Coordinates of C-alpha atoms in Angstrom, one line a residue:
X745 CA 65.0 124.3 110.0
X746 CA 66.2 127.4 112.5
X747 CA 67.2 124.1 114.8
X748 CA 69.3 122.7 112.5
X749 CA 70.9 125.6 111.1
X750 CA 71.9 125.9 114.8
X751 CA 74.1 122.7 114.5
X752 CA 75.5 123.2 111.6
X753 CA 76.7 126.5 113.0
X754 CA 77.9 124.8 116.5
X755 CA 79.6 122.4 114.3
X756 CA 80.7 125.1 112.0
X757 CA 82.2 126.7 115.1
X758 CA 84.3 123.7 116.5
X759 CA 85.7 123.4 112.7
X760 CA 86.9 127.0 112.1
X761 CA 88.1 127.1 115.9
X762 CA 90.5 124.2 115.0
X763 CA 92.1 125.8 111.6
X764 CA 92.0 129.1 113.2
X765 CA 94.0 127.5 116.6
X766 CA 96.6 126.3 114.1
X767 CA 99.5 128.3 112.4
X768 CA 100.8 127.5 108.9
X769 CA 104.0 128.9 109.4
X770 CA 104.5 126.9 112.8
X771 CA 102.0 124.0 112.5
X772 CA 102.4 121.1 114.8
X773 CA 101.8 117.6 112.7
X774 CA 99.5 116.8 115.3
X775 CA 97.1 119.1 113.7
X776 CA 96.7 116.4 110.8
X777 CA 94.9 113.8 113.0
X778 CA 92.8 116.6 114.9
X779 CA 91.8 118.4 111.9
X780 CA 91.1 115.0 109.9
X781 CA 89.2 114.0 112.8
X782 CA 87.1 117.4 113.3
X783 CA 86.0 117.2 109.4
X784 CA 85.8 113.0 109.6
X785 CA 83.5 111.9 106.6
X786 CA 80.9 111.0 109.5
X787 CA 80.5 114.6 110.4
X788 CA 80.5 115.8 107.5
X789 CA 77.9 113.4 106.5
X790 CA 75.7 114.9 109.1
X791 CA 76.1 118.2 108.9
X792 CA 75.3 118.1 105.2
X793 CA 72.3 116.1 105.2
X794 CA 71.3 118.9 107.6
X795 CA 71.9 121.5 105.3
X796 CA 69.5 119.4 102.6
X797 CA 66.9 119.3 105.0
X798 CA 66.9 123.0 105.7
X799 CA 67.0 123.4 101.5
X800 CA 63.4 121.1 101.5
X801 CA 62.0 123.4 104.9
X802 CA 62.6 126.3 102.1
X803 CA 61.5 124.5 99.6
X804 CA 57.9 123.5 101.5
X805 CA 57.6 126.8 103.2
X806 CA 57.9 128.5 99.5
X807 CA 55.0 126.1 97.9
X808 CA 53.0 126.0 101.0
X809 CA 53.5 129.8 101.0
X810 CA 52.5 129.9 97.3
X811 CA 49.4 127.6 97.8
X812 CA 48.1 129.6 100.5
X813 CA 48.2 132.7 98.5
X814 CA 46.1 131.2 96.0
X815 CA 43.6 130.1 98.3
X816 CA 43.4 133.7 99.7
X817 CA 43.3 135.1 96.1
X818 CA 40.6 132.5 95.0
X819 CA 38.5 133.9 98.3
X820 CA 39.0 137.7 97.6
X821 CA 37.9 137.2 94.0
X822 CA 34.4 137.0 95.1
X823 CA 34.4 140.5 96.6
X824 CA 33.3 142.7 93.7
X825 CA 35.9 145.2 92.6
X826 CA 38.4 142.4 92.5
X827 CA 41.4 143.5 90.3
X828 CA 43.5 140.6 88.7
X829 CA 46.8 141.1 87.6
X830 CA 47.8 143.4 89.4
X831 CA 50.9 142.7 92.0
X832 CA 49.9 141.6 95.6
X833 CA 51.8 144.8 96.7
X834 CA 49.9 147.0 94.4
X835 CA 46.7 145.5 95.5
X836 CA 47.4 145.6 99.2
X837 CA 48.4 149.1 99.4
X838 CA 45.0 149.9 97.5
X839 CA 43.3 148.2 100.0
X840 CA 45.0 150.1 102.9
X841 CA 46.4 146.7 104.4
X842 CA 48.8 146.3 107.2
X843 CA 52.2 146.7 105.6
X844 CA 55.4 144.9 108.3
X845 CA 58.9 146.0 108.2
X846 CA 60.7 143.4 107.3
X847 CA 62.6 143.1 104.2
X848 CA 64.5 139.7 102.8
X849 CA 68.2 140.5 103.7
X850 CA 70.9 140.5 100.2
X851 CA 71.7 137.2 100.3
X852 CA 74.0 138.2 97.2
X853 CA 76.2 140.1 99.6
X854 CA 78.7 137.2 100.7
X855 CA 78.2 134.9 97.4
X856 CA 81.1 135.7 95.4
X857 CA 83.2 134.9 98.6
X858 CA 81.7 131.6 99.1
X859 CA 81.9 130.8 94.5
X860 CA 85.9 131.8 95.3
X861 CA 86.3 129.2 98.7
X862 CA 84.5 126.1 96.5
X863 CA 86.7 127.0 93.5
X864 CA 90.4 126.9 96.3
X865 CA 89.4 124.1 97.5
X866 CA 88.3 122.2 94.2
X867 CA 92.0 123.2 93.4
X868 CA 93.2 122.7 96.4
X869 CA 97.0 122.8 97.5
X870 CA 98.5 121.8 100.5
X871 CA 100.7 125.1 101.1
X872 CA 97.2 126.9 101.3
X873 CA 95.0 124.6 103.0
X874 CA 95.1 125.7 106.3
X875 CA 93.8 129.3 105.1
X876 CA 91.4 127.7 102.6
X877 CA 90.0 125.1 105.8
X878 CA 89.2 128.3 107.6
X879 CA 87.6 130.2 104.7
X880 CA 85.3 127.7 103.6
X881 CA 83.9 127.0 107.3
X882 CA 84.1 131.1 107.9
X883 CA 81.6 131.2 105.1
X884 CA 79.8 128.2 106.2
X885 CA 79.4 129.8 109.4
X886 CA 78.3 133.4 108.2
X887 CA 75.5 131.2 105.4
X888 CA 74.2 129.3 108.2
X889 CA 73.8 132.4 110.7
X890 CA 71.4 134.5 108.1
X891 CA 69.8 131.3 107.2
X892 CA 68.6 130.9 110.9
X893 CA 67.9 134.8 110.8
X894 CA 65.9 133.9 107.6
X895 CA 63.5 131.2 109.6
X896 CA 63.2 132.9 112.9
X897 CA 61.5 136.0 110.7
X898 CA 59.7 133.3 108.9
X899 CA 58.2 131.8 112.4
X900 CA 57.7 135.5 113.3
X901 CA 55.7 136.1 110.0
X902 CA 53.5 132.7 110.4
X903 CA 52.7 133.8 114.2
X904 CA 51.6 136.9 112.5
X905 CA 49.8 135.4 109.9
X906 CA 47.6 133.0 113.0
X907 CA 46.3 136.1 114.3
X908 CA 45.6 137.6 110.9
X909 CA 43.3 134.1 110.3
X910 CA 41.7 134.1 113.7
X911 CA 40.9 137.8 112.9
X912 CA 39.4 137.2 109.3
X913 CA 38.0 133.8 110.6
X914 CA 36.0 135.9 113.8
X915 CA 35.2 138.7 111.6
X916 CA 31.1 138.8 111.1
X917 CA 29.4 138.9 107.8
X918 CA 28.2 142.6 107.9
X919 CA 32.0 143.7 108.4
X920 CA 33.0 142.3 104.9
X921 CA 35.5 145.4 104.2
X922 CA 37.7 144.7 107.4
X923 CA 37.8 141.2 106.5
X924 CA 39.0 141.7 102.8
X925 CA 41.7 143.8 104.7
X926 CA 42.9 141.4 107.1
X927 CA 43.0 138.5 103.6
X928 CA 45.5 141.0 101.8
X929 CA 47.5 141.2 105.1
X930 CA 47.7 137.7 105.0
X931 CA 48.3 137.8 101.4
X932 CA 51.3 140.0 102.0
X933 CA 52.9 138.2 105.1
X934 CA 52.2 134.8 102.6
X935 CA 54.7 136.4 100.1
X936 CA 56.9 137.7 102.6
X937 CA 57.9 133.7 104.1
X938 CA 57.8 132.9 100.5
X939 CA 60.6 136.0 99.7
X940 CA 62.8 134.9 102.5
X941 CA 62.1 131.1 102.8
X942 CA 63.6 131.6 98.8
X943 CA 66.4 133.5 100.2
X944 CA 67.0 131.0 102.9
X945 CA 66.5 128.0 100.1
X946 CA 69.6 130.0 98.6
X947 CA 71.6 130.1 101.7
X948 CA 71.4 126.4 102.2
X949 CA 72.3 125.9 98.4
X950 CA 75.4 127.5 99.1
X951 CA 76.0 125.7 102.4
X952 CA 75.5 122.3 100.6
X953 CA 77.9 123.5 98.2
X954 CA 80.4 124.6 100.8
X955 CA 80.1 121.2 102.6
X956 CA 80.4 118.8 99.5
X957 CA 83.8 121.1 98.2
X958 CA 84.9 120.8 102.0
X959 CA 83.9 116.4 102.2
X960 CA 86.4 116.0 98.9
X961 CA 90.0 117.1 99.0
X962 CA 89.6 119.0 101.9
X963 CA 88.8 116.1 104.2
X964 CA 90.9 113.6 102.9
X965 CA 94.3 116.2 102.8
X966 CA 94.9 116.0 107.2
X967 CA 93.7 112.3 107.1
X968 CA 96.4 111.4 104.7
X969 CA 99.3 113.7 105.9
X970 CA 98.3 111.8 109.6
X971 CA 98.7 108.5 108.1
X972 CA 101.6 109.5 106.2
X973 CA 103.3 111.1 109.6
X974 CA 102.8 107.6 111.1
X975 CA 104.4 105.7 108.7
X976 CA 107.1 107.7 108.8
X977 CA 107.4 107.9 112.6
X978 CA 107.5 104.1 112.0
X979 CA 110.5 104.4 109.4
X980 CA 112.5 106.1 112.4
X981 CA 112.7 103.3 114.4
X982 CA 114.4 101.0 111.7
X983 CA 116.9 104.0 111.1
X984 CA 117.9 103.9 114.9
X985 CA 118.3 99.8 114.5
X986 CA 120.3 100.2 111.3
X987 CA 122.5 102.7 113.0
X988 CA 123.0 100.6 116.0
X989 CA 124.0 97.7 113.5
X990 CA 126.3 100.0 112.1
X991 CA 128.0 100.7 115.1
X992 CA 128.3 97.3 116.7
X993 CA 129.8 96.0 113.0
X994 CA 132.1 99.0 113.5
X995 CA 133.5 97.9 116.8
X996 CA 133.8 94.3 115.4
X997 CA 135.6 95.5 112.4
X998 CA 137.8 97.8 114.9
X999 CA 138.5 94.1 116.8
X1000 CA 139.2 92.4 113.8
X1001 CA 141.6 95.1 112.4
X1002 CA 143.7 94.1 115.7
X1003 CA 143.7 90.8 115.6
X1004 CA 144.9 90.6 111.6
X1005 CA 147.5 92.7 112.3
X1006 CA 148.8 90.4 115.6
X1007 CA 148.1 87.4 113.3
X1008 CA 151.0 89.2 110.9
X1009 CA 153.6 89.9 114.1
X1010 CA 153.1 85.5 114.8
X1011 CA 153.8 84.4 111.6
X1012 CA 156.9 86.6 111.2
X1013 CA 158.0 85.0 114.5
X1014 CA 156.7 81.7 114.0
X1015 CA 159.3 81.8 110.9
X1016 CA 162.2 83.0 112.1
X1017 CA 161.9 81.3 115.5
X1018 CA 160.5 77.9 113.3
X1019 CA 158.0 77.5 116.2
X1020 CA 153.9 78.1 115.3
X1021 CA 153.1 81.1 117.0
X1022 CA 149.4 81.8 115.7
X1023 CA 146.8 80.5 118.4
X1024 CA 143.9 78.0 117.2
X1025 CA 141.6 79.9 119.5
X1026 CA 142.6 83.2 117.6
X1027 CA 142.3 82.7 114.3
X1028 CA 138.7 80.6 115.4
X1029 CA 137.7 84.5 117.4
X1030 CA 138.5 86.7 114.1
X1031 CA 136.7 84.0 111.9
X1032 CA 133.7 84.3 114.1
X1033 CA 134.0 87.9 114.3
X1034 CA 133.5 88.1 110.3
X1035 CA 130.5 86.2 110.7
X1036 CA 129.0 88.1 113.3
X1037 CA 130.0 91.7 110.9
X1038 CA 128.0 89.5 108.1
X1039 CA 125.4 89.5 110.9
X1040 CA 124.6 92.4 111.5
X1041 CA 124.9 93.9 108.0
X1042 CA 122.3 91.2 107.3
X1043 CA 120.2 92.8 110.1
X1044 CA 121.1 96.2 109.2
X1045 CA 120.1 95.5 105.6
X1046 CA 116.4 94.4 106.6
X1047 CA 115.9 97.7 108.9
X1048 CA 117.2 99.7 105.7
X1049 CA 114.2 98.0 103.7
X1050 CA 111.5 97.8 106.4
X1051 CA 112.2 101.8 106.5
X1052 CA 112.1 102.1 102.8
X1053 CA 108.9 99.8 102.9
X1054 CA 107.8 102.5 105.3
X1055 CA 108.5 105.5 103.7
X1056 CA 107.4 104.6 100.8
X1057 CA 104.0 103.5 102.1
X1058 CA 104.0 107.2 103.5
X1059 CA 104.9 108.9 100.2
X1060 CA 101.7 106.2 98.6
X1061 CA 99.4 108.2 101.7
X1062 CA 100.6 111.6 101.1
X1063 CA 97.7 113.8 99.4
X1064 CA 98.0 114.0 95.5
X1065 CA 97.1 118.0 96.1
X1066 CA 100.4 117.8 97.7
X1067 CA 102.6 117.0 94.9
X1068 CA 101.0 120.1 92.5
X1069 CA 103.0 122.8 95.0
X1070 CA 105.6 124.8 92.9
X1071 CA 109.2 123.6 94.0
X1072 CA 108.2 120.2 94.6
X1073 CA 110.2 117.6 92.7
X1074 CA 109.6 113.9 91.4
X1075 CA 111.2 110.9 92.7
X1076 CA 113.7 110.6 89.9
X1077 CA 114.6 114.4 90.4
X1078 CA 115.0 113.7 94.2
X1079 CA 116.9 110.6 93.3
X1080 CA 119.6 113.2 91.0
X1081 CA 119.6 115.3 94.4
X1082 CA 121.2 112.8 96.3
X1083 CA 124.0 111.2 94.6
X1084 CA 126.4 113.3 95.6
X1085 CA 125.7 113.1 99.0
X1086 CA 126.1 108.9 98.5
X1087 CA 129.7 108.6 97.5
X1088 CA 129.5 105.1 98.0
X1089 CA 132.4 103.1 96.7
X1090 CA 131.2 101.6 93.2
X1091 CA 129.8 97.8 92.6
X1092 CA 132.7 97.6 90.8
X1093 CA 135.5 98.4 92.7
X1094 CA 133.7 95.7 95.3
X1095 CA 133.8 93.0 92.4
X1096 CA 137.5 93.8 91.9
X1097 CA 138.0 93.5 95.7
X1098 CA 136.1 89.9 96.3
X1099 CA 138.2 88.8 92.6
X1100 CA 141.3 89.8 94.7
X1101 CA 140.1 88.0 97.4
X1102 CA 139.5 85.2 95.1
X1103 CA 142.5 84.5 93.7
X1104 CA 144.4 85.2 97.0
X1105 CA 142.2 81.9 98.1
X1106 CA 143.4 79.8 95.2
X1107 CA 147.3 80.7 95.9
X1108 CA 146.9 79.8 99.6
X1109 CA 144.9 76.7 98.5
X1110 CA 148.0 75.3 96.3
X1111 CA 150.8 77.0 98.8
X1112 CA 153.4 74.6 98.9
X1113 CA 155.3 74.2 102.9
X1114 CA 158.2 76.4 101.8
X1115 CA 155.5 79.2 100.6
X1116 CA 153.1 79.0 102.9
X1117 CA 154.1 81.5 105.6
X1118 CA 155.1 84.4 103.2
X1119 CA 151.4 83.4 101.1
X1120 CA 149.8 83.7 104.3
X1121 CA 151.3 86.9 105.4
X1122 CA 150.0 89.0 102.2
X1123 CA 146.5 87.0 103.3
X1124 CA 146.6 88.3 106.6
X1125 CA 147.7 91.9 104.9
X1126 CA 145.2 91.4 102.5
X1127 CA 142.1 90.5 105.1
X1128 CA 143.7 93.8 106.9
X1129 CA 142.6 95.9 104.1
X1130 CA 139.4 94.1 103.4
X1131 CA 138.6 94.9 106.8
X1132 CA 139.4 98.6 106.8
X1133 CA 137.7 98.7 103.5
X1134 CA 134.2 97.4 104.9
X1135 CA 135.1 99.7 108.2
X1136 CA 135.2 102.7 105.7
X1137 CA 131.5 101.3 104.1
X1138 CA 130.3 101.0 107.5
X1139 CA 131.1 104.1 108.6
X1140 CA 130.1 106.0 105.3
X1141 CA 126.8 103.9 105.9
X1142 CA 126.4 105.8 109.3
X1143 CA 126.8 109.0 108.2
X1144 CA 124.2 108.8 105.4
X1145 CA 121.8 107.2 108.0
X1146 CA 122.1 110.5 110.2
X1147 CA 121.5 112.4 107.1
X1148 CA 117.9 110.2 106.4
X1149 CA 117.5 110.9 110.4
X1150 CA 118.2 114.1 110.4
X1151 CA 115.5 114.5 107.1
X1152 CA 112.8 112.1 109.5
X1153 CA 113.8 114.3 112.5
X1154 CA 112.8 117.7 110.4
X1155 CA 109.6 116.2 108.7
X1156 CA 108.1 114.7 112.4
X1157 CA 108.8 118.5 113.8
X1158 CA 106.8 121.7 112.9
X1159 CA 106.0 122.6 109.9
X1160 CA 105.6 125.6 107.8
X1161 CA 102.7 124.7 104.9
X1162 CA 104.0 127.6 102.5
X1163 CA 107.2 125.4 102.5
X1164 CA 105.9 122.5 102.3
X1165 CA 107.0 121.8 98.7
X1166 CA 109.9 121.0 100.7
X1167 CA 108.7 118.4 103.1
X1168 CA 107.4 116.3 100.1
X1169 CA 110.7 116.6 98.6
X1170 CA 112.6 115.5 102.0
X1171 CA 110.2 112.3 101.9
X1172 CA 111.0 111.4 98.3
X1173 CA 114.7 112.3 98.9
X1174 CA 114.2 109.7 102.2
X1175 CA 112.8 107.1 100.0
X1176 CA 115.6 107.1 97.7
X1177 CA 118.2 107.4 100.3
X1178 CA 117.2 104.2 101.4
X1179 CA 117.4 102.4 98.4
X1180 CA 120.8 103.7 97.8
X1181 CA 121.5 102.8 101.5
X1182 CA 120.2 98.6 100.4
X1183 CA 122.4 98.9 97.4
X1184 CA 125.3 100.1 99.6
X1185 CA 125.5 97.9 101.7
X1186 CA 124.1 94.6 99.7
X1187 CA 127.5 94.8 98.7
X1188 CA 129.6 94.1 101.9
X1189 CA 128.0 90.7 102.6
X1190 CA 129.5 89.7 99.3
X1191 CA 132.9 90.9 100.6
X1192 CA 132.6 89.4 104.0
X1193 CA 132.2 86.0 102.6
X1194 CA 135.0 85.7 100.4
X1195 CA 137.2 87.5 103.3
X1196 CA 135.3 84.4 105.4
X1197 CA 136.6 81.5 102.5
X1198 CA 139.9 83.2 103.0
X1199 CA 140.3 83.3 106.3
X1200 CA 138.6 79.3 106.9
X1201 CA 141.5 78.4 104.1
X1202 CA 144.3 79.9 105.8
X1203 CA 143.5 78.5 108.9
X1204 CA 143.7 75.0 107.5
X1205 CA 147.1 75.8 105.9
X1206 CA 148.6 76.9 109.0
X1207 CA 147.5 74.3 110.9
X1208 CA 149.3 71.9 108.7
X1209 CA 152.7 73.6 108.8
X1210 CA 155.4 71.7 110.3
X1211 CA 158.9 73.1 111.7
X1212 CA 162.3 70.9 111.4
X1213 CA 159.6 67.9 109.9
X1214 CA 157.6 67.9 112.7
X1215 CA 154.0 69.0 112.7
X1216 CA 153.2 71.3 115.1
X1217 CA 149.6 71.6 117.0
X1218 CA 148.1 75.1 117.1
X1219 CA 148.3 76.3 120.7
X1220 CA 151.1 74.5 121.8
X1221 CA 153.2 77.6 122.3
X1222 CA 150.8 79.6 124.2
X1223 CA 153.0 79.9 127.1
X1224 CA 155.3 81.7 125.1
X1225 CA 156.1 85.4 125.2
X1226 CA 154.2 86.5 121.7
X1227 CA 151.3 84.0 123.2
X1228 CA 151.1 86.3 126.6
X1229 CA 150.8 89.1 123.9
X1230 CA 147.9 87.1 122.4
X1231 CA 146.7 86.9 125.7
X1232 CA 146.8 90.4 126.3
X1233 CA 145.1 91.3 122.8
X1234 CA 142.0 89.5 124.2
X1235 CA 142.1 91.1 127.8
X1236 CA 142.4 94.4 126.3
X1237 CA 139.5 93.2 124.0
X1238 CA 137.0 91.7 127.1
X1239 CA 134.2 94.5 126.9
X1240 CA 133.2 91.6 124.5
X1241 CA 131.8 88.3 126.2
X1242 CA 132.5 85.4 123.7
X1243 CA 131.4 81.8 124.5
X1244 CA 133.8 79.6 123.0
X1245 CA 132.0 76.8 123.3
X1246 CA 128.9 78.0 121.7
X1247 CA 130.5 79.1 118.4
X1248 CA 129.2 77.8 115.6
X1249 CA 129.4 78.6 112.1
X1250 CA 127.1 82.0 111.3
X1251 CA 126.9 82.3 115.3
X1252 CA 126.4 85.5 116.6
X1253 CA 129.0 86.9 119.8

């Protein structure tokens, strides 16, 4: 029993040394994995079945203490002048026995402390953990070191009582008075290792205790926050590929914002000078280019969900002691937090936009020769401000990405656990950024196909307008002066490689 009560103090020792190496006002969330590892159900386990077998070592020592007094008793009741009923202290004193100094230590001192730990962490809460981790295996520690203290006086009291029996065992008949001493010694060392093996049988109770209130909430608090830190470590890397969507759709849109407006200068000239001006191979590159925006707001849209799927997998891991912290809000509170920090532009606006877009596509469809170049300039006007329009929802999109980033950034770095009411609210806050983020920008696919109907439709049109009754092929004019400018538009544009040959419809450049 002293053997294991010397484990379960080593292990006591590694435990507290890890809260106590920890702050709570600058914790590191590596602490989650090392502490959940330190108190792993496994070690736990072991520790505590120690702590039951140094309860039974009480337990035996007590009966076998018990017993052996009776045995004595039963012998001494044969000397005549035997007194029953009176207390073996009483009766060993009368009989001028051997009396030893040691006396059961108060195992009462220390017992409130130990009721209060259990009850913290039966009602535990994650802004007090840390102090409540270190309590519990303080007291664990300080049980376990007077149980040990308990049994070594036991195994001094049993060598004392071997010599006691070897001298009452040697003793010779005729000396009958100094053995009846030697049996109350005996007596009285008996009901000493029954006193303290009681006390230590006390001590253990209250270790037990300790270690079941430690293997509940306790344990399972820093093995959830660590699994819930890597899930949202894992959300981080989606935000970085949504943002990088972002900002290659940007540059596209910025491309495509170019083009539309050199589109409007050809048709002007193409009109007045009654010559097609607007290149084939153009109006095939800005077509392309709204698939390839599609594209990546496709893409963009999937990172946005695999991070919600992630974050909300973390929020599912977080400890439910975590969520009864003063301060800390619910997901639809969270949810109210944020909408002013998403003005996105309305589902209804975008409907009104992709009607417009709509019925522009009908009038260009029933455009006549004589109204098909003015049709087709408020097209390419139009496409100009669906363009800036989904460059606006691109770039709002960006911005409330760094906001979630900046909220992942904070919750991966230190934390403080009296604040951590916070850091539960930043994860459900995350959560429902990201589904306002999917809602957001679910919306601009629907715009980039219609501005993609448009744009097929007009090119068709054009490509059937004749000058002076003759049809004219797209591209024959490229040697002209407002071709070279065409020209010139795509040098200043050739940071992006395009294989013409390869395009194809949804294609990506």
């Amino acid at each position: 029993a002293a053997k294991l009560g010397v484990g379960i103090c080593e292990f006591g020792e590694r435990t507290k040394s890890v809260f106590t190496g920890f702050s709570s006002e600058h914790l590191n969330p590596a602490a989650f994995e090392i502490i959940g590892d330190k108190m792993s159900d496994e070690k736990l386990k072991s520790s505590l079945e120690a702590a039951h077998h140094i309860e039974y070592s009480a337990l035996l020592c007590t009966k076998k203490s018990v017993s052996m007094i009776s045995r004595l008793e039963e012998g001494l009741s044969l000397f005549p002048g035997f007194v029953a009923g009176a207390s073996i202290e009483e009766r060993a004193a009368t009989e001028g026995a051997e009396k030893d100094d040691l006396v059961p230590p108060d195992v009462l001192e220390g017992s409130e402390e130990v009721m209060e730990c259990i009850d913290e962490m039966t009602d535990l809460k994650l802004t007090n953990a840390l102090h409540t981790g270190r309590k519990a295996f303080d007291c664990i520690l300080k049980r376990s070191d007077m149980c040990i203290k308990m049994f070594e006086s036991i195994i001094k009291l049993s060598m004392s009582i071997t010599s006691t029996t070897n001298n009452i065992i040697d003793c010779e008949v005729e000396d009958l008075q100094s053995k009846k001493k030697e049996m109350w010694r005996a007596i009285r060392l008996y009901d000493l290792i029954s006193n303290f093996a009681e006390e230590a049988g006390k001590l253990s109770k209250d270790i037990i205790d300790l270690f079941q209130a430690s293997s509940g909430d306790m344990t399972s608090i820093w093995s959830q926050l660590s699994t819930a830190y890597d899930f949202i470590a894992d959300s981080a890397e989606n935000l970085k590929g949504a943002r990088q969507r972002c900002t290659d759709a940007d540059a596209k849109c910025s491309t495509l914002l170019t083009m539309t407006g050199v589109f409007e200068k050809q048709l002007h000239l193409s009109k007045s000078s009654h010559k097609l001006m607007v290149d084939k191979d153009d109006m095939e590159f800005a077509r392309n280019l709204i698939l390839n925006v599609n594209a990546l707001v496709d893409n963009c849209i999937s990172e946005v969900e695999t991070m919600s799927l992630f974050v909300k997998k973390g929020i599912n891991k977080m400890p439910d002691k975590s969520n009864n912290s003063e301060g800390t809000e619910t997901k639809d509170e969270a949810g109210m937090h944020l909408q002013h920090l998403f003005g996105t532009k309305p589902k209804a606006e975008v409907i009104t936009d992709i009607e417009e877009l709509n019925h522009y596509n009908a009038m260009i469809n029933n455009a006549t020769l004589e109204t098909t170049v003015p049709i087709g300039l408020e097209g390419f006007s139009l496409i100009k401000s669906k363009v800036e329009l989904v460059r606006d929802l691109l770039r709002q999109t960006q911005n409330n990405l760094d906001v979630c980033f900046t909220t992942i950034d904070s919750w991966l770095g230190e934390w403080n656990l009296s604040a951590s009411p916070s850091k539960i609210n930043d994860m459900f806050r995350l959560y429902q950024s990201s589904v306002f983020l999917e809602r957001h920008l679910k919306l601009m696919p629907l715009l980039l196909q219609s501005m993609l109907i448009v744009m097929q439709t007009m090119q068709e049109k054009i490509s059937n307008l004749k000058f002076d009754g003759y049809p004219v092929e797209l591209g024959d004019v490229m040697g002209n002066a407002v071709g070279k400018l065409a020209d010139g538009i795509r040098s200043s544009l050739s940071y992006i490689t395009i294989d013409e040959d390869r395009y194809t419809c949804g294609s990506v450049i």
